[in-house]
Coordinates of C-alpha atoms and ligand atoms in Angstrom, one line a residue:
M10 CA -7.0 -29.6 -35.0
H11 CA -7.4 -26.7 -36.2
S12 CA -4.4 -25.4 -38.1
K13 CA -4.0 -21.9 -36.1
S14 CA -4.3 -24.2 -33.0
K15 CA -1.2 -26.2 -34.3
K16 CA 1.0 -23.6 -35.3
R17 CA 0.5 -21.8 -32.0
A18 CA 1.6 -24.9 -30.3
A19 CA 4.8 -25.8 -32.4
A20 CA 5.2 -22.1 -31.4
I21 CA 5.3 -23.2 -28.4
G22 CA 6.5 -26.6 -28.4
V23 CA 4.2 -28.4 -26.6
P24 CA 4.4 -31.8 -28.4
K25 CA 0.4 -33.4 -28.4
I26 CA -0.9 -36.5 -28.1
G27 CA -1.1 -38.6 -31.7
K28 CA -4.4 -38.4 -33.5
K29 CA -5.8 -41.4 -32.6
E30 CA -5.0 -40.9 -29.2
S31 CA -7.2 -37.8 -29.6
E32 CA -9.1 -39.2 -30.2
A33 CA -9.6 -42.3 -28.1
R34 CA -9.5 -38.7 -25.8
S35 CA -11.8 -37.4 -27.2
N36 CA -14.1 -39.4 -27.5
F37 CA -14.3 -40.1 -23.3
V38 CA -13.7 -36.8 -21.5
R39 CA -12.9 -33.7 -23.6
G40 CA -16.8 -33.6 -26.3
R41 CA -16.3 -30.1 -25.4
F42 CA -12.7 -29.1 -26.1
K43 CA -11.5 -28.2 -29.6
E44 CA -8.2 -29.3 -28.9
D45 CA -6.4 -31.9 -28.1
I46 CA -3.6 -32.4 -24.5
A47 CA -0.4 -31.6 -24.8
K48 CA 1.3 -34.7 -24.1
I49 CA 2.9 -33.5 -20.7
T50 CA -0.6 -32.3 -19.6
A51 CA -1.6 -35.7 -20.2
D52 CA 1.1 -36.8 -18.5
F53 CA 1.4 -34.3 -15.5
T54 CA -1.9 -35.2 -14.2
S55 CA -1.8 -39.3 -15.0
S56 CA -2.0 -41.4 -11.7
I57 CA -2.4 -43.9 -12.8
D58 CA 1.2 -45.6 -11.5
I59 CA -0.1 -44.9 -8.8
D60 CA -3.8 -45.6 -8.3
K61 CA -3.7 -48.9 -10.4
R62 CA -3.7 -50.3 -6.8
L63 CA -7.1 -49.3 -6.9
A64 CA -8.5 -51.7 -9.5
D65 CA -10.3 -54.1 -7.5
F66 CA -12.2 -52.2 -6.1
D67 CA -12.3 -50.3 -8.9
I68 CA -14.2 -52.5 -10.5
T69 CA -16.0 -54.1 -7.2
G70 CA -18.0 -50.9 -6.6
S71 CA -18.5 -50.4 -10.8
I72 CA -20.4 -53.7 -10.0
A73 CA -22.5 -52.7 -7.1
H74 CA -23.7 -49.5 -8.9
L75 CA -24.2 -51.4 -12.0
Y76 CA -27.2 -53.6 -10.0
A77 CA -28.1 -50.2 -8.7
L78 CA -28.5 -48.8 -12.7
R79 CA -30.2 -52.0 -12.7
K80 CA -32.8 -51.4 -10.3
A81 CA -33.4 -47.8 -12.1
D82 CA -33.9 -49.4 -14.8
I83 CA -31.3 -47.5 -17.0
V84 CA -30.1 -51.0 -17.6
G85 CA -31.9 -53.8 -19.3
E86 CA -30.8 -57.0 -17.7
K87 CA -28.4 -57.8 -20.5
E88 CA -27.0 -55.1 -20.5
K89 CA -26.3 -55.2 -17.2
K90 CA -24.7 -59.2 -17.4
A91 CA -22.8 -58.1 -20.5
I92 CA -21.4 -55.2 -18.6
E93 CA -20.6 -57.3 -15.3
K94 CA -18.9 -60.1 -17.0
F95 CA -16.5 -58.0 -18.7
L96 CA -16.0 -56.0 -15.5
L97 CA -15.1 -59.5 -14.2
K98 CA -12.7 -60.3 -17.5
I99 CA -10.8 -57.1 -16.8
K100 CA -10.6 -57.9 -13.2
N101 CA -9.2 -61.1 -14.3
D102 CA -7.5 -60.1 -16.4
I103 CA -5.7 -57.0 -14.5
K104 CA -4.5 -59.8 -11.5
T105 CA -3.1 -61.8 -14.8
G106 CA -1.0 -58.6 -16.0
I107 CA -2.5 -59.3 -19.3
F108 CA -4.4 -55.6 -18.9
K109 CA -2.3 -52.8 -21.2
F110 CA -2.6 -49.7 -18.1
D111 CA -2.1 -46.4 -20.0
K112 CA -1.3 -43.2 -19.0
R113 CA -3.4 -41.6 -21.7
Y114 CA -6.1 -42.7 -20.0
E115 CA -5.5 -40.6 -16.2
D116 CA -6.4 -42.6 -13.7
I117 CA -7.4 -46.2 -13.1
H118 CA -11.3 -45.2 -12.8
M119 CA -11.5 -44.7 -17.4
N120 CA -8.4 -46.9 -17.7
I121 CA -11.3 -49.7 -16.7
E122 CA -13.7 -48.2 -18.4
K123 CA -11.9 -47.2 -21.6
R124 CA -11.8 -51.2 -21.8
L125 CA -15.3 -51.3 -20.6
I126 CA -16.2 -49.7 -23.7
E127 CA -14.2 -51.7 -26.1
L128 CA -16.1 -54.4 -24.7
A129 CA -18.7 -53.6 -24.7
P130 CA -18.9 -50.3 -26.9
V131 CA -22.6 -50.5 -27.0
S132 CA -24.2 -51.3 -22.8
G133 CA -20.8 -50.1 -22.0
P134 CA -20.5 -46.4 -21.3
K135 CA -24.0 -46.5 -19.4
L136 CA -22.3 -47.9 -16.2
H137 CA -21.1 -44.3 -15.7
T138 CA -25.3 -43.1 -15.8
A139 CA -25.3 -41.2 -12.5
R140 CA -21.9 -41.4 -11.3
S141 CA -19.2 -39.4 -11.5
R142 CA -15.5 -40.4 -11.0
N143 CA -15.7 -37.5 -7.7
D144 CA -18.1 -40.4 -5.8
Q145 CA -15.7 -43.2 -7.6
V146 CA -12.8 -42.2 -6.2
S147 CA -14.3 -42.2 -3.3
I148 CA -15.8 -45.1 -1.9
D149 CA -12.5 -46.7 -4.2
F150 CA -10.5 -45.3 -1.6
R151 CA -12.6 -46.3 1.6
L152 CA -12.8 -49.7 0.0
Y153 CA -9.3 -49.6 -0.1
V154 CA -8.4 -48.4 3.6
K155 CA -11.1 -50.0 5.3
N156 CA -8.4 -53.3 3.4
E157 CA -5.6 -51.8 4.7
I158 CA -6.7 -51.2 8.5
K159 CA -8.0 -54.7 8.5
K160 CA -4.6 -56.5 7.2
V161 CA -2.9 -53.4 10.2
A162 CA -5.3 -54.7 12.9
R163 CA -4.2 -58.7 12.1
I164 CA -1.1 -58.4 12.7
L165 CA -0.5 -56.1 15.5
L166 CA -2.9 -58.2 17.3
D167 CA -0.3 -60.9 16.5
L168 CA 1.9 -59.0 17.8
R169 CA -0.3 -57.9 21.2
F170 CA -0.6 -62.2 21.3
E171 CA 3.5 -62.3 20.9
L172 CA 3.9 -60.0 23.6
V173 CA 1.7 -61.4 25.9
S174 CA 3.4 -64.1 25.4
I175 CA 7.3 -63.0 26.1
A176 CA 5.4 -61.8 29.4
K177 CA 4.9 -64.8 30.0
C178 CA 7.4 -65.8 30.5
R179 CA 9.5 -63.6 31.6
T180 CA 7.6 -62.9 34.7
G181 CA 10.2 -63.5 37.1
T182 CA 13.1 -61.8 35.2
I183 CA 14.2 -58.2 37.8
I184 CA 15.3 -55.6 35.5
P185 CA 16.4 -52.3 36.3
G186 CA 13.3 -49.4 35.1
Y187 CA 15.5 -46.5 33.4
T188 CA 13.7 -43.3 33.7
H189 CA 16.3 -40.1 32.2
L190 CA 18.2 -43.2 30.9
Q191 CA 19.5 -44.0 34.6
H192 CA 19.0 -46.5 36.8
A193 CA 15.7 -46.0 38.4
Q194 CA 14.1 -48.7 40.5
P195 CA 14.2 -52.9 39.2
V196 CA 11.3 -54.0 37.0
S197 CA 9.9 -57.5 36.8
L198 CA 10.9 -57.2 32.2
A199 CA 7.5 -58.8 31.9
H200 CA 5.9 -54.9 33.3
H201 CA 8.0 -53.7 30.4
I202 CA 6.9 -55.2 27.3
L203 CA 3.4 -54.6 29.0
A204 CA 4.1 -50.8 28.5
Y205 CA 4.7 -51.7 24.7
Y206 CA 1.8 -54.1 24.6
E207 CA -0.7 -51.1 25.8
M208 CA 0.5 -48.8 23.1
F209 CA -0.3 -51.2 20.8
T210 CA -3.6 -51.6 22.0
R211 CA -5.3 -48.0 22.1
D212 CA -3.3 -48.2 18.1
F213 CA -5.8 -51.2 18.1
E214 CA -9.0 -49.4 19.0
R215 CA -7.8 -46.5 17.2
L216 CA -7.5 -49.3 14.1
K217 CA -11.9 -49.4 15.4
N218 CA -12.6 -46.2 14.6
C219 CA -11.1 -44.8 11.4
Y220 CA -12.7 -47.9 10.4
G221 CA -15.4 -47.1 11.9
A222 CA -14.8 -43.7 9.5
A223 CA -14.0 -44.8 6.5
D224 CA -17.6 -47.6 6.4
V225 CA -19.7 -45.3 5.1
L226 CA -20.9 -45.7 1.8
T227 CA -20.2 -42.4 -0.5
L228 CA -21.1 -44.0 -3.8
G229 CA -24.8 -42.0 -5.3
S230 CA -23.3 -38.4 -4.6
G231 CA -22.3 -37.5 -8.0
A232 CA -20.4 -34.9 -8.8
L233 CA -20.4 -33.6 -5.5
A234 CA -24.8 -32.5 -5.7
G235 CA -25.9 -36.2 -6.1
V236 CA -27.5 -38.0 -9.1
D237 CA -30.4 -37.2 -10.7
F238 CA -31.1 -41.2 -11.3
E239 CA -33.6 -44.1 -7.9
I240 CA -30.7 -45.4 -7.3
D241 CA -30.4 -47.5 -4.9
R242 CA -27.9 -46.9 -2.1
R243 CA -29.0 -48.9 0.4
L244 CA -28.9 -52.0 -2.6
E245 CA -25.1 -50.6 -2.9
A246 CA -24.4 -50.1 1.1
K247 CA -25.3 -53.9 1.5
M248 CA -23.2 -55.2 -2.0
L249 CA -20.2 -53.3 -0.3
G250 CA -20.5 -54.3 3.1
F251 CA -20.9 -50.6 4.0
A252 CA -22.5 -49.6 7.3
K253 CA -23.7 -46.4 6.7
I254 CA -24.4 -43.8 4.1
S255 CA -23.8 -40.7 3.7
R256 CA -25.9 -38.2 4.7
N257 CA -24.6 -34.8 2.8
S258 CA -22.7 -35.5 -0.8
M259 CA -20.6 -32.5 -0.6
D260 CA -19.1 -32.9 1.6
S261 CA -19.1 -37.1 0.7
V262 CA -17.6 -36.4 -2.8
S263 CA -14.4 -33.7 -0.3
D264 CA -13.7 -35.6 2.8
R265 CA -10.8 -37.3 3.5
D266 CA -11.0 -37.8 7.1
F267 CA -10.8 -40.9 7.0
A268 CA -7.8 -42.0 5.3
L269 CA -6.4 -38.9 8.1
E270 CA -7.4 -40.6 10.8
F271 CA -5.7 -43.9 9.9
N272 CA -2.5 -42.1 9.0
F273 CA -2.6 -39.9 12.1
T274 CA -2.6 -43.7 13.6
L275 CA -0.3 -45.3 11.2
S276 CA 2.2 -42.8 12.5
M277 CA 0.5 -43.5 16.0
I278 CA 2.3 -46.8 15.9
A279 CA 5.2 -46.5 13.7
M280 CA 5.6 -43.7 16.8
H281 CA 4.9 -46.9 19.0
L282 CA 7.1 -49.5 17.1
S283 CA 9.8 -46.9 16.5
R284 CA 10.5 -45.4 20.7
F285 CA 10.2 -50.2 20.9
C286 CA 13.5 -49.8 18.5
E287 CA 15.5 -47.7 20.0
E288 CA 15.1 -49.8 23.3
L289 CA 16.1 -53.1 21.8
I290 CA 19.1 -51.5 19.8
I291 CA 19.8 -49.7 23.3
W292 CA 19.7 -53.6 25.2
N293 CA 21.6 -55.3 22.4
S294 CA 24.7 -53.3 22.3
E295 CA 27.4 -54.1 24.4
E296 CA 27.1 -51.6 27.4
F297 CA 24.1 -53.3 27.9
G298 CA 23.8 -57.1 26.5
F299 CA 20.3 -57.2 27.8
I300 CA 19.9 -58.9 24.5
E301 CA 21.0 -61.2 22.1
L302 CA 19.1 -60.6 18.4
K303 CA 18.9 -63.2 16.1
D304 CA 21.4 -63.5 13.0
E305 CA 17.8 -63.8 10.9
F306 CA 16.9 -60.1 11.5
T307 CA 20.9 -58.0 11.5
T308 CA 23.7 -57.4 9.3
G309 CA 27.4 -57.8 9.0
S310 CA 29.3 -54.3 8.3
S311 CA 31.5 -54.1 5.4
I312 CA 34.5 -53.4 6.8
M313 CA 34.3 -54.5 11.5
P314 CA 33.9 -58.4 10.8
Q315 CA 33.4 -57.7 15.5
K316 CA 29.7 -56.5 13.9
K317 CA 26.1 -57.9 14.3
N318 CA 24.1 -54.7 13.2
P319 CA 20.4 -53.8 14.4
D320 CA 19.8 -52.6 10.8
V321 CA 16.1 -53.8 10.7
L322 CA 15.0 -51.4 13.8
E323 CA 17.0 -48.9 12.9
L324 CA 15.3 -49.1 9.7
I325 CA 12.5 -48.6 11.0
R326 CA 13.0 -46.4 13.6
G327 CA 14.2 -44.4 9.9
K328 CA 10.7 -45.5 8.2
T329 CA 8.9 -43.3 11.1
G330 CA 9.5 -40.0 9.8
G331 CA 8.6 -40.4 6.7
V332 CA 5.2 -42.1 8.0
I333 CA 4.7 -39.0 9.8
S334 CA 6.0 -37.3 7.1
N335 CA 3.1 -38.8 4.9
L336 CA -0.1 -37.6 7.5
L337 CA 1.6 -34.2 7.8
S338 CA 1.2 -34.2 3.4
L339 CA -2.2 -35.0 3.5
F340 CA -3.2 -32.4 5.8
I341 CA -1.7 -29.9 4.4
M342 CA -3.3 -30.9 1.1
M343 CA -6.7 -30.7 1.8
K344 CA -6.5 -27.5 4.5
A345 CA -7.1 -24.7 2.0
L346 CA -9.5 -26.6 0.1
P347 CA -12.8 -25.7 -1.1
L348 CA -15.9 -27.7 -1.6
A349 CA -16.6 -30.1 -3.8
Y350 CA -13.6 -32.1 -5.3
N351 CA -10.5 -30.0 -5.7
R352 CA -7.8 -32.2 -7.8
D353 CA -5.3 -31.9 -5.2
M354 CA -7.1 -34.4 -3.3
Q355 CA -5.6 -36.7 -6.4
E356 CA -2.4 -36.6 -3.8
D357 CA -4.2 -38.3 -1.3
K358 CA -3.3 -42.0 -2.2
K359 CA 0.8 -41.6 -2.1
P360 CA 0.2 -41.0 1.4
V361 CA -1.7 -43.1 2.2
M362 CA -0.6 -46.1 0.3
E363 CA 3.1 -46.1 1.4
S364 CA 2.0 -45.5 5.2
A365 CA 0.0 -47.9 4.9
D366 CA 3.3 -50.1 3.1
T367 CA 5.8 -49.3 6.1
V368 CA 4.1 -49.4 8.7
Y369 CA 2.7 -53.4 7.3
N370 CA 5.9 -54.5 6.9
S371 CA 7.1 -52.9 10.2
L372 CA 4.6 -54.9 11.6
L373 CA 5.5 -58.1 10.0
I374 CA 9.2 -58.3 10.6
F375 CA 9.2 -56.4 14.4
K376 CA 6.7 -59.4 15.3
E377 CA 9.3 -62.1 14.1
I378 CA 12.3 -59.7 15.6
I379 CA 10.4 -59.8 18.6
K380 CA 10.0 -63.0 18.9
T381 CA 13.2 -64.6 18.6
V382 CA 15.0 -61.9 20.7
N383 CA 17.4 -64.4 23.3
F384 CA 17.5 -62.4 26.3
S385 CA 21.0 -62.4 28.3
A386 CA 19.4 -63.1 32.3
K387 CA 22.5 -62.9 33.1
N388 CA 23.8 -60.2 32.3
I389 CA 20.6 -58.5 33.2
L390 CA 20.9 -59.2 36.7
S391 CA 24.7 -57.9 36.6
K392 CA 23.5 -54.9 36.4
L393 CA 20.9 -55.9 39.1
E394 CA 24.7 -55.0 41.3
D395 CA 24.3 -51.4 40.7
D396 CA 22.0 -51.4 44.3
F397 CA 22.2 -47.5 43.8
I398 CA 18.9 -48.7 42.6
Y399 CA 17.2 -49.3 45.7
A400 CA 17.1 -46.1 46.9
T401 CA 14.4 -44.8 46.4
D402 CA 13.5 -48.9 49.0
I403 CA 15.5 -47.2 51.1
A404 CA 13.4 -43.7 51.2
T405 CA 10.9 -46.6 51.8
Y406 CA 11.8 -48.3 54.0
L407 CA 12.5 -44.9 56.6
V408 CA 9.2 -43.6 55.8
K409 CA 7.1 -47.0 56.3
R410 CA 9.8 -46.5 60.6
R411 CA 7.9 -42.7 60.3
I412 CA 9.8 -40.8 58.7
P413 CA 8.0 -37.8 56.6
F414 CA 8.5 -38.8 53.2
R415 CA 10.8 -35.7 52.7
K416 CA 13.4 -36.7 55.4
S417 CA 13.4 -39.7 54.2
H418 CA 14.1 -38.8 50.7
E419 CA 17.3 -36.3 52.6
I420 CA 18.9 -39.2 54.5
A421 CA 18.7 -41.6 51.3
G422 CA 20.7 -39.3 49.9
Q423 CA 22.9 -38.5 52.8
I424 CA 23.4 -42.4 52.6
I425 CA 23.9 -42.7 49.4
N426 CA 26.8 -39.9 48.9
Y427 CA 28.7 -41.5 52.5
A428 CA 28.7 -44.6 50.1
K429 CA 30.3 -42.9 46.8
E430 CA 32.7 -41.5 49.1
N431 CA 33.6 -44.4 50.5
K432 CA 33.5 -46.5 47.7
K433 CA 31.4 -48.9 49.0
T434 CA 28.0 -50.6 48.0
L435 CA 24.8 -49.6 49.5
S436 CA 25.4 -53.4 50.7
K437 CA 28.3 -53.2 51.7
L438 CA 27.8 -50.7 54.3
K439 CA 27.7 -52.0 58.4
V440 CA 25.0 -51.8 60.0
E441 CA 26.9 -49.4 62.0
E442 CA 27.7 -46.5 59.5
Y443 CA 23.8 -47.1 58.7
K444 CA 23.5 -45.9 62.2
K445 CA 24.7 -42.9 61.9
I446 CA 23.5 -41.3 59.8
C447 CA 19.9 -42.2 61.1
D448 CA 19.7 -44.5 63.8
V449 CA 16.1 -46.1 63.3
I450 CA 17.7 -48.3 60.4
E451 CA 18.8 -51.5 62.1
S452 CA 20.1 -55.4 60.2
D453 CA 17.1 -55.5 58.3
I454 CA 17.9 -52.7 56.6
F455 CA 19.8 -55.5 54.3
D456 CA 16.1 -56.8 52.6
V457 CA 16.2 -53.8 51.2
F458 CA 18.7 -54.9 48.3
N459 CA 16.7 -57.1 47.5
P460 CA 15.8 -57.3 43.1
L461 CA 12.4 -59.5 44.2
T462 CA 11.4 -57.7 47.1
S463 CA 11.4 -54.3 45.6
V464 CA 9.2 -55.2 42.3
N465 CA 7.2 -57.1 44.6
S466 CA 6.2 -54.0 47.0
K467 CA 5.2 -52.1 44.4
K468 CA 1.3 -53.4 43.8
S469 CA -0.4 -50.8 43.1
Y470 CA -2.9 -51.6 40.7
G471 CA -1.1 -51.1 37.5
G472 CA 2.4 -51.7 39.8
T473 CA 4.9 -53.9 38.5
A474 CA 4.4 -56.4 41.6
L475 CA 4.5 -59.8 40.0
N476 CA 0.7 -60.9 40.9
R477 CA 0.1 -57.4 39.3
V478 CA 2.0 -58.0 36.4
E479 CA -0.2 -62.0 36.9
A480 CA -2.9 -61.0 37.2
V481 CA -3.1 -58.4 34.1
I482 CA -1.4 -60.7 31.7
N483 CA -4.8 -62.0 32.3
D484 CA -7.0 -59.3 31.4
Y485 CA -4.5 -58.9 28.6
E486 CA -5.7 -62.9 27.3
E487 CA -8.8 -61.6 27.3
E488 CA -8.1 -58.4 25.9
I489 CA -7.2 -60.3 22.4
K490 CA -9.6 -62.8 22.3
R491 CA -12.3 -60.4 22.1
D492 CA -10.7 -58.3 19.6
E493 CA -9.7 -61.7 17.5
K494 CA -13.6 -61.8 17.7
F495 CA -14.5 -57.4 16.5
L496 CA -11.9 -59.1 13.4
E497 CA -14.4 -62.0 12.7
R498 CA -16.7 -60.1 12.3
L499 CA -15.1 -57.2 10.1
K500 CA -14.8 -60.3 7.6
Ligands
LIG16 N1 -7.5 -38.7 -10.6 C1 -8.6 -37.7 -10.0 C2 -8.5 -38.5 -7.9 O1 -7.3 -39.7 -8.3 C3 -10.2 -38.9 -9.9 C4 -10.8 -38.1 -9.9 C5 -11.3 -37.0 -11.4 N2 -12.2 -35.8 -11.1 C6 -12.2 -34.8 -11.4 N3 -12.7 -33.8 -11.3 N4 -10.6 -34.4 -12.3 O2 -8.9 -37.4 -7.9

């Protein structure tokens, strides 16, 4: 370092990195700099703690690039073999934990390349020909996202399978259906559970779509303008398993749509899971008593011995906030970036990795909880004794006797009022009392107060009638088989 700049650095109190370190660094990317990087700059700009998770993808990507370099005759056969061998050694050293990550080399790409150059000082420095960290980080991130999508999709499909299995055993269990968290109309428990199957199936489709968005090879874009050599990008795509190659190098190095789409899908899954958790928390309460959670998935209270708390469900619900915030972080980070790569984009990994981990782990434990949940048929049935839940069925009874719906609705309301005022349930009213309010009512009105009759009368396609639910379960089983095949193809 020049003595002037040394003095200046000392004056502003910024410690420099040591001589040995600065040599290593300047050999690497600091060719044009006269001054060393300040330690706080090195620390501030380093992303190795986060992007070291991309190590395997980085090496896989480098090997594909190496083959393209060989094909373009930029490296010889011997050099290619040596570089490949050392890259695989580094991969193994990382796996076994003997690799030393070093903050001074900023990120995973430079840590690996630095080590490669140590191991192969002559051929190693050729690897970065016709490549930039900008296309390298893009390809690594795409490989990572594709892999995470596969993991999340696998577990999501398992959950969908569980929901269908539960529904198959619970078609005939009838529960109160709610709107505004008030008793609305009786529904099959299977129908309720399968509403979540529908949500998770849409999420699965979303995962398929964002897999497509990530499945584009961006390697070979260079820093932003493309590269000077005859790099066979199709060969790279084939080696790395990408369906397409990107068409615009500037877009390639600065596109993070695939990450945003993935984070959006993760947010949707988290939101759906959170709603389901909320529902189970309510069902698990003393007031509802519809379900009992397995001991393994509940916690006790430090002072109240009677408690068995649904903490896991609450945490899944709670973590949803973080997942949605990560989507926003990514959007906000991207929204004002001019083309092409900007260092802001280094902040893209954390929100995606965090959300992918959270959602994956939430799905994993939620699947176990729902699989082992115990439904209390007795408690559920007791809630159906509230026969005001059949108010809409009374209106339907009247419509079938040619009274227009609006009028029928009003009469049913009068009946409810009458029953409430006289402190009686609907099934305990006498037929004469009914007739006083509306004379078309006969003694068959009492057939209405039956959960099964009520449910089976909702026979529109998509309704809760048991035969409708059974039929749709068959469709779902076929759909699951199709999605299994889709996942097989991604392997
Ligand atoms: N660590 C950077 C990232 O994750 C790698 C790309 C760096 N490129 C650059 N021109 N500084 O985004």
